[in-house]
Short mmCIF file of C-alpha atoms in Angstrom, two decimals:
data_model
loop_
_atom_site.label_atom_id
_atom_site.label_comp_id
_atom_site.label_asym_id
_atom_site.label_seq_id
_atom_site.Cartn_x
_atom_site.Cartn_y
_atom_site.Cartn_z
CA UNK Y 163 16.54 -14.15 1.83
CA UNK Y 164 18.66 -17.15 2.78
CA UNK Y 165 22.40 -17.03 2.26
CA UNK Y 166 25.21 -19.52 2.60
CA UNK Y 167 26.61 -17.60 5.57
CA UNK Y 168 23.38 -17.91 7.53
CA UNK Y 169 24.17 -21.44 8.74
CA UNK Y 170 27.93 -21.02 9.11
CA UNK Y 171 27.99 -20.93 12.91
CA UNK Y 172 25.16 -23.27 13.85
CA UNK Y 173 24.91 -23.55 17.61
CA UNK Y 174 27.28 -20.63 18.29
CA UNK Y 175 26.37 -18.02 20.87
CA UNK Y 176 24.41 -15.01 19.56
CA UNK Y 177 26.54 -12.24 18.14
CA UNK Y 178 29.68 -14.33 17.68
CA UNK Y 179 31.71 -13.07 14.73
CA UNK Y 180 33.60 -15.49 12.54
CA UNK Y 181 36.99 -14.87 10.86
CA UNK Y 182 36.61 -12.88 7.66
CA UNK Y 183 39.04 -10.92 5.51
CA UNK Y 184 38.65 -7.18 5.10
CA UNK Y 185 38.10 -5.89 1.58
CA UNK Y 186 36.62 -2.41 1.74
CA UNK Y 187 37.09 1.28 1.08
CA UNK Y 188 36.78 3.30 4.27
CA UNK Y 189 35.55 6.80 3.40
CA UNK Y 190 35.16 9.30 6.23
CA UNK Y 191 33.67 12.78 6.53
CA UNK Y 192 33.51 15.09 9.53
CA UNK Y 193 31.46 18.26 9.25
CA UNK Y 194 29.38 20.90 10.90
CA UNK Y 195 27.41 23.82 9.52
CA UNK Y 196 30.57 25.69 8.47
CA UNK Y 197 33.31 23.17 7.70
CA UNK Y 198 33.85 19.80 6.03
CA UNK Y 199 36.77 17.43 6.14
CA UNK Y 200 36.94 14.12 4.28
CA UNK Y 201 39.35 11.41 3.32
CA UNK Y 202 39.94 7.67 3.13
CA UNK Y 203 41.50 5.36 5.68
CA UNK Y 204 43.70 2.55 4.45
CA UNK Y 205 42.74 0.30 7.37
CA UNK Y 206 40.49 0.27 10.40
CA UNK Y 207 43.52 0.82 12.61
CA UNK Y 208 43.20 4.51 11.64
CA UNK Y 209 39.57 4.73 12.79
CA UNK Y 210 38.85 7.37 15.42
CA UNK Y 211 35.80 8.42 17.36
CA UNK Y 212 33.68 11.33 16.22
CA UNK Y 213 35.24 14.68 17.14
CA UNK Y 214 33.42 17.02 19.51
CA UNK Y 215 30.84 19.41 18.03
CA UNK Y 216 31.08 17.72 14.63
CA UNK Y 217 29.27 14.91 12.84
CA UNK Y 218 31.17 11.88 11.59
CA UNK Y 219 30.01 9.91 8.56
CA UNK Y 220 31.86 6.66 8.00
CA UNK Y 221 30.96 5.05 4.65
CA UNK Y 222 32.33 1.51 4.28
CA UNK Y 223 32.15 0.18 0.72
CA UNK Y 224 32.78 -3.56 0.64
CA UNK Y 225 33.35 -6.20 3.29
CA UNK Y 226 34.56 -4.78 6.62
CA UNK Y 227 35.76 -8.21 7.75
CA UNK Y 228 36.46 -9.22 11.32
CA UNK Y 229 38.91 -6.33 11.81
CA UNK Y 230 36.38 -3.73 10.75
CA UNK Y 231 33.50 -5.20 12.74
CA UNK Y 232 35.60 -5.29 15.91
CA UNK Y 233 36.64 -1.67 15.29
CA UNK Y 234 32.98 -0.68 15.01
CA UNK Y 235 32.26 -2.49 18.25
CA UNK Y 236 35.21 -1.12 20.20
CA UNK Y 237 35.31 2.49 18.94
CA UNK Y 238 31.65 3.24 18.20
CA UNK Y 239 30.03 0.80 20.68
CA UNK Y 240 27.95 -0.96 18.01
CA UNK Y 241 26.01 -3.90 19.43
CA UNK Y 242 27.45 -7.32 18.61
CA UNK Y 243 24.07 -8.71 17.45
CA UNK Y 244 23.83 -5.98 14.81
CA UNK Y 245 27.40 -6.67 13.69
CA UNK Y 246 26.52 -10.35 13.30
CA UNK Y 247 23.70 -9.36 10.92
CA UNK Y 248 26.15 -7.23 8.94
CA UNK Y 249 28.49 -10.18 8.53
CA UNK Y 250 25.82 -12.75 7.66
CA UNK Y 251 23.85 -10.58 5.23
CA UNK Y 252 20.50 -11.45 3.67
CA UNK Y 253 18.54 -9.58 6.37
CA UNK Y 254 15.02 -8.29 5.92
CA UNK Y 255 14.51 -4.50 6.05
CA UNK Y 256 13.99 -3.45 9.66
CA UNK Y 257 14.89 -0.93 12.34
CA UNK Y 258 16.49 -2.06 15.61
CA UNK Y 259 16.80 0.25 18.59
CA UNK Y 260 19.69 -0.05 21.05
CA UNK Y 261 20.39 2.15 24.09
CA UNK Y 262 22.86 4.47 22.35
CA UNK Y 263 22.37 3.83 18.64
CA UNK Y 264 19.93 2.78 15.91
CA UNK Y 265 20.45 0.05 13.33
CA UNK Y 266 18.59 0.24 10.01
CA UNK Y 267 18.69 -2.52 7.38
CA UNK Y 268 17.57 -1.89 3.80
CA UNK Y 269 17.94 -3.85 0.56
CA UNK Y 270 19.17 -2.04 -2.59
CA UNK Y 271 17.92 -3.71 -5.80
CA UNK Y 272 20.09 -3.80 -8.91
CA UNK Y 273 20.08 -5.57 -12.26
CA UNK Y 274 23.30 -7.31 -13.26
CA UNK Y 275 23.23 -9.26 -16.54
CA UNK Y 276 19.40 -9.20 -16.50
CA UNK Y 277 19.42 -10.78 -13.04
CA UNK Y 278 17.84 -9.00 -10.08
CA UNK Y 279 20.10 -8.96 -7.03
CA UNK Y 280 20.01 -7.12 -3.71
CA UNK Y 281 22.77 -5.30 -1.84
CA UNK Y 282 22.27 -5.11 1.90
CA UNK Y 283 22.64 -1.62 3.32
CA UNK Y 284 23.44 -1.30 7.03
CA UNK Y 285 23.17 2.12 8.68
CA UNK Y 286 24.17 2.79 12.30
CA UNK Y 287 23.20 6.09 13.88
CA UNK Y 288 24.61 7.48 17.11
CA UNK Y 289 24.25 10.95 18.62
CA UNK Y 290 26.98 12.46 16.44
CA UNK Y 291 27.95 9.72 13.96
CA UNK Y 292 26.47 7.79 11.04
CA UNK Y 293 28.09 4.58 9.80
CA UNK Y 294 26.96 3.01 6.52
CA UNK Y 295 28.12 -0.43 5.42
CA UNK Y 296 27.32 -1.80 1.94
CA UNK Y 297 28.90 -3.48 -1.07
CA UNK Y 298 27.67 -1.18 -3.85
CA UNK Y 299 30.44 1.19 -5.00
CA UNK Y 300 29.37 4.81 -5.36
CA UNK Y 301 26.00 4.23 -3.72
CA UNK Y 302 26.09 7.53 -1.81
CA UNK Y 303 28.00 9.66 -4.32
CA UNK Y 304 25.05 12.13 -4.60
CA UNK Y 305 25.07 12.65 -0.81
CA UNK Y 306 28.83 13.30 -0.83
CA UNK Y 307 28.29 15.85 -3.60
CA UNK Y 308 25.67 17.63 -1.47
CA UNK Y 309 28.09 17.67 1.45
CA UNK Y 310 30.83 19.16 -0.72
CA UNK Y 311 28.52 21.86 -2.05
CA UNK Y 312 26.79 22.45 1.31
CA UNK Y 313 23.37 22.10 -0.30
CA UNK Y 314 20.35 22.39 1.95
CA UNK Y 315 20.47 21.40 5.61
CA UNK Y 316 22.74 18.40 5.20
CA UNK Y 317 25.66 19.98 7.07
CA UNK Y 318 23.68 21.78 9.75
CA UNK Y 319 21.26 18.91 10.34
CA UNK Y 320 23.80 16.68 12.05
CA UNK Y 321 23.57 12.91 12.18
CA UNK Y 322 19.78 12.86 12.09
CA UNK Y 323 19.47 14.68 8.77
CA UNK Y 324 22.37 12.71 7.27
CA UNK Y 325 20.58 9.51 8.34
CA UNK Y 326 17.47 10.72 6.50
CA UNK Y 327 19.45 11.65 3.36
CA UNK Y 328 21.09 8.22 3.14
CA UNK Y 329 17.79 6.41 3.75
CA UNK Y 330 15.91 8.51 1.21
CA UNK Y 331 18.53 7.85 -1.47
CA UNK Y 332 18.45 4.11 -0.72
CA UNK Y 333 14.64 4.03 -1.05
CA UNK Y 334 14.78 5.96 -4.33
CA UNK Y 335 17.09 3.31 -5.84
CA UNK Y 336 14.02 1.12 -6.26
CA UNK Y 337 12.51 3.58 -8.77
CA UNK Y 338 14.88 2.92 -11.73
CA UNK Y 339 14.60 -0.84 -11.21
CA UNK Y 340 10.79 -0.61 -11.24
CA UNK Y 341 10.97 1.53 -14.41
CA UNK Y 342 13.22 -1.06 -16.06
CA UNK Y 343 10.68 -3.78 -15.30
CA UNK Y 344 7.82 -1.55 -16.52
CA UNK Y 345 9.61 -1.03 -19.85
CA UNK Y 346 10.18 -4.78 -20.15
CA UNK Y 347 6.48 -5.36 -19.49
CA UNK Y 348 5.47 -2.85 -22.19
CA UNK Y 349 7.77 -4.58 -24.66
CA UNK Y 350 6.15 -7.94 -23.89
CA UNK Y 351 2.68 -6.39 -24.33
CA UNK Y 352 3.71 -5.26 -27.82
CA UNK Y 353 4.93 -8.76 -28.66
CA UNK Y 354 2.01 -10.70 -27.22
CA UNK Y 355 0.13 -10.72 -30.56
CA UNK Y 356 3.07 -12.21 -32.45
CA UNK Y 357 2.31 -15.57 -34.00
CA UNK Y 358 4.49 -18.59 -33.27
CA UNK Y 359 6.00 -16.88 -30.20
CA UNK Y 360 5.80 -18.48 -26.77
CA UNK Y 361 6.35 -15.67 -24.25
CA UNK Y 362 5.19 -17.64 -21.20
CA UNK Y 363 8.67 -18.07 -19.73
CA UNK Y 364 9.60 -14.41 -20.23
CA UNK Y 365 6.36 -13.14 -18.68
CA UNK Y 366 6.61 -15.57 -15.77
CA UNK Y 367 10.23 -14.55 -15.11
CA UNK Y 368 9.25 -10.86 -15.14
CA UNK Y 369 6.35 -11.49 -12.79
CA UNK Y 370 8.62 -13.38 -10.41
CA UNK Y 371 11.06 -10.44 -10.35
CA UNK Y 372 8.20 -8.03 -9.69
CA UNK Y 373 6.96 -10.21 -6.82
CA UNK Y 374 10.43 -10.30 -5.29
CA UNK Y 375 10.82 -6.54 -5.57
CA UNK Y 376 7.32 -5.97 -4.19
CA UNK Y 377 8.06 -8.09 -1.10
CA UNK Y 378 11.18 -6.05 -0.47
CA UNK Y 379 9.32 -2.73 -0.95
CA UNK Y 380 6.54 -3.73 1.45
CA UNK Y 381 8.99 -4.77 4.15
CA UNK Y 382 10.90 -1.53 3.62
CA UNK Y 383 7.89 0.54 4.64
CA UNK Y 384 7.78 -0.88 8.17
CA UNK Y 385 10.94 0.81 9.56
CA UNK Y 386 9.98 4.05 7.79
CA UNK Y 387 6.63 4.08 9.61
CA UNK Y 388 8.56 3.92 12.87
CA UNK Y 389 10.86 6.77 11.85
CA UNK Y 390 7.93 9.03 10.96
CA UNK Y 391 6.78 9.02 14.59
CA UNK Y 392 9.90 8.20 16.58
CA UNK Y 393 9.94 7.58 20.30
CA UNK Y 394 13.71 7.24 20.55
CA UNK Y 395 15.98 9.98 21.89
CA UNK Y 396 18.28 9.75 18.84
CA UNK Y 397 15.50 10.87 16.50
CA UNK Y 398 14.12 14.18 17.67
CA UNK Y 399 11.19 14.43 15.29
CA UNK Y 400 12.19 17.81 13.86
CA UNK Y 401 12.55 16.20 10.44
CA UNK Y 402 9.24 14.40 10.61
CA UNK Y 403 8.06 16.03 7.35
CA UNK Y 404 11.14 14.69 5.55
CA UNK Y 405 10.56 11.19 6.89
CA UNK Y 406 6.92 11.36 5.76
CA UNK Y 407 8.14 12.27 2.28
CA UNK Y 408 10.55 9.31 2.34
CA UNK Y 409 7.72 7.02 3.45
CA UNK Y 410 5.56 8.38 0.64
CA UNK Y 411 8.26 7.42 -1.87
CA UNK Y 412 8.35 3.90 -0.44
CA UNK Y 413 4.57 3.55 -0.52
CA UNK Y 414 4.34 4.81 -4.11
CA UNK Y 415 7.03 2.35 -5.13
CA UNK Y 416 5.09 -0.45 -3.47
CA UNK Y 417 1.83 0.59 -5.17
CA UNK Y 418 3.50 0.83 -8.60
CA UNK Y 419 5.10 -2.59 -8.19
CA UNK Y 420 1.80 -4.09 -7.12
CA UNK Y 421 0.12 -2.65 -10.23
CA UNK Y 422 2.94 -3.93 -12.46
CA UNK Y 423 2.69 -7.40 -10.94
CA UNK Y 424 -1.06 -7.50 -11.55
CA UNK Y 425 -0.49 -6.27 -15.12
CA UNK Y 426 2.07 -9.04 -15.65
CA UNK Y 427 -0.41 -11.61 -14.36
CA UNK Y 428 -3.11 -10.25 -16.71
CA UNK Y 429 -0.65 -10.30 -19.60
CA UNK Y 430 0.25 -13.92 -18.86
CA UNK Y 431 -3.43 -14.88 -18.82
CA UNK Y 432 -4.02 -12.99 -22.09
CA UNK Y 433 -1.04 -14.66 -23.73
CA UNK Y 434 -2.17 -18.13 -22.65
CA UNK Y 435 -5.70 -17.39 -23.91
CA UNK Y 436 -4.32 -16.31 -27.30
CA UNK Y 437 -2.16 -19.41 -27.52
CA UNK Y 438 -5.17 -21.55 -26.66
CA UNK Y 439 -7.29 -19.72 -29.26
CA UNK Y 440 -4.65 -20.28 -31.94
CA UNK Y 441 -4.48 -23.93 -31.00
CA UNK Y 442 -8.27 -24.19 -31.28
CA UNK Y 443 -8.11 -22.66 -34.77
CA UNK Y 444 -5.50 -25.21 -35.80
CA UNK Y 445 -7.53 -28.08 -34.36
CA UNK Y 446 -10.64 -26.76 -36.13
CA UNK Y 447 -8.89 -26.83 -39.51
CA UNK Y 448 -7.49 -30.30 -38.88
CA UNK Y 449 -10.91 -31.55 -37.78
CA UNK Y 450 -12.58 -30.15 -40.91
CA UNK Y 451 -9.95 -31.74 -43.14
CA UNK Y 452 -10.28 -35.09 -41.36
CA UNK Y 453 -14.09 -34.98 -41.57
CA UNK Y 454 -14.01 -34.11 -45.28
CA UNK Y 455 -11.61 -36.89 -46.21
CA UNK Y 456 -13.30 -39.68 -44.21
CA UNK Y 457 -16.18 -40.21 -46.71
CA UNK Y 458 -13.79 -39.70 -49.62
CA UNK Y 459 -11.53 -42.40 -48.24
CA UNK Y 460 -14.55 -44.68 -47.97
CA UNK Y 461 -15.56 -44.08 -51.60
CA UNK Y 462 -12.04 -44.51 -52.90
CA UNK Y 463 -11.62 -47.68 -50.86
CA UNK Y 464 -14.95 -49.00 -52.09
CA UNK Y 465 -14.20 -48.43 -55.76
CA UNK Y 466 -10.63 -49.54 -55.36
CA UNK Y 467 -11.62 -53.10 -54.44
CA UNK Y 468 -10.83 -55.73 -57.09
CA UNK Y 469 -13.87 -57.75 -58.25
CA UNK Y 470 -14.59 -60.03 -61.15
CA UNK Y 471 -16.11 -57.77 -63.78
CA UNK Y 472 -18.13 -60.72 -65.13
CA UNK Y 473 -19.94 -61.17 -61.80
CA UNK Y 474 -23.50 -59.82 -61.64
CA UNK Y 475 -22.74 -58.59 -58.09
CA UNK Y 476 -19.89 -56.35 -59.22
CA UNK Y 477 -20.06 -52.57 -58.83
CA UNK Y 478 -22.05 -51.41 -61.83
CA UNK Y 479 -20.02 -48.22 -62.30
CA UNK Y 480 -16.83 -50.20 -63.04
CA UNK Y 481 -18.13 -51.09 -66.45
CA UNK Y 482 -19.96 -47.85 -67.08
CA UNK Y 483 -18.64 -45.36 -69.61
CA UNK Y 484 -19.21 -42.40 -67.25
CA UNK Y 485 -18.29 -44.22 -64.03
CA UNK Y 486 -15.14 -42.18 -63.34
CA UNK Y 487 -16.77 -38.73 -63.69
CA UNK Y 488 -19.73 -40.04 -61.72
CA UNK Y 489 -17.50 -40.98 -58.76
CA UNK Y 490 -15.82 -37.55 -58.90
CA UNK Y 491 -19.21 -35.91 -58.86
CA UNK Y 492 -20.26 -37.93 -55.84
CA UNK Y 493 -17.08 -37.01 -53.97
CA UNK Y 494 -17.38 -33.30 -54.76
CA UNK Y 495 -21.02 -33.36 -53.71
CA UNK Y 496 -20.09 -34.99 -50.42
CA UNK Y 497 -17.36 -32.39 -49.75
CA UNK Y 498 -19.68 -29.52 -50.61
CA UNK Y 499 -22.44 -30.96 -48.43
CA UNK Y 500 -20.12 -31.32 -45.45
CA UNK Y 501 -18.75 -27.79 -45.81
CA UNK Y 502 -22.30 -26.40 -46.19
CA UNK Y 503 -23.41 -28.26 -43.07
CA UNK Y 504 -20.43 -26.93 -41.06
CA UNK Y 505 -21.06 -23.41 -42.26
CA UNK Y 506 -24.76 -23.61 -41.41
CA UNK Y 507 -23.93 -24.72 -37.90
CA UNK Y 508 -21.31 -21.93 -37.70
CA UNK Y 509 -18.50 -24.34 -36.93
CA UNK Y 510 -16.36 -22.70 -39.60
#
């Protein structure tokens, strides 16, 4: 995905951060198996390192700006190349490994005013800290609720389990979007038989959205494959079954989107075939009418010519008492003969 920011610093050294204002909520949580503390910092000047024997989760909602990115670099030793990707945005889903931390990029799909957009999610994982950076308010509210209620292993699992919980929730956000598109596709299938309705643009737009979402879902599986069988010291492998389940969710989402895209393509072909069939029916009727009226126009034109009635070469029917009914009989016979011929050839 190309963004305006991607070409802002052409020719600059790698990892150089540009000036940017900070506009973000800085939510923090520190916890272990028995205790939980949480709050919100008003600025990155309050940021502190993770306390000993506890796990720190720093959730940044919004734009961290230059101040926030430098704080992440100075306090948590986040690599400057990863911070550059956070600032530029529009990154493909991937997992980068650095000596003392991991960097995971995911894309969160969302519909706003019937337009499909993506929010970039950045997750940094160190030995005892997890830092998430995104622009979607309330994205991880369910995880905070689990922390508050101490559900499952989320407090005792440390940074590794928290990393899994955030990733799993991000992957699951694709499900409601896929369901929304599936409902839209079913609605179009119900309307495809409507006469005088051109649904080509709507079906094509839906198929384009499905293709975009499918590309994102396929790219999202790649970092999850790596996390299932990690070879990095920060991921121990004790939650391998959970990561396999997360990967299964991503693969099912990809398979469902692929099926929906193929269904949309089939629906578009069916709609175009129906439109073509209706057009053929219209052309058939117009052709029959034109064919029927061609000989009638000839007869009417022939008998409509003005001749001298005294001439021996004049049309004999012009002076005949039954000439008018005779012409009508000829015309009706011609029409009936044409229609019979068309019917016999099964053209109508």
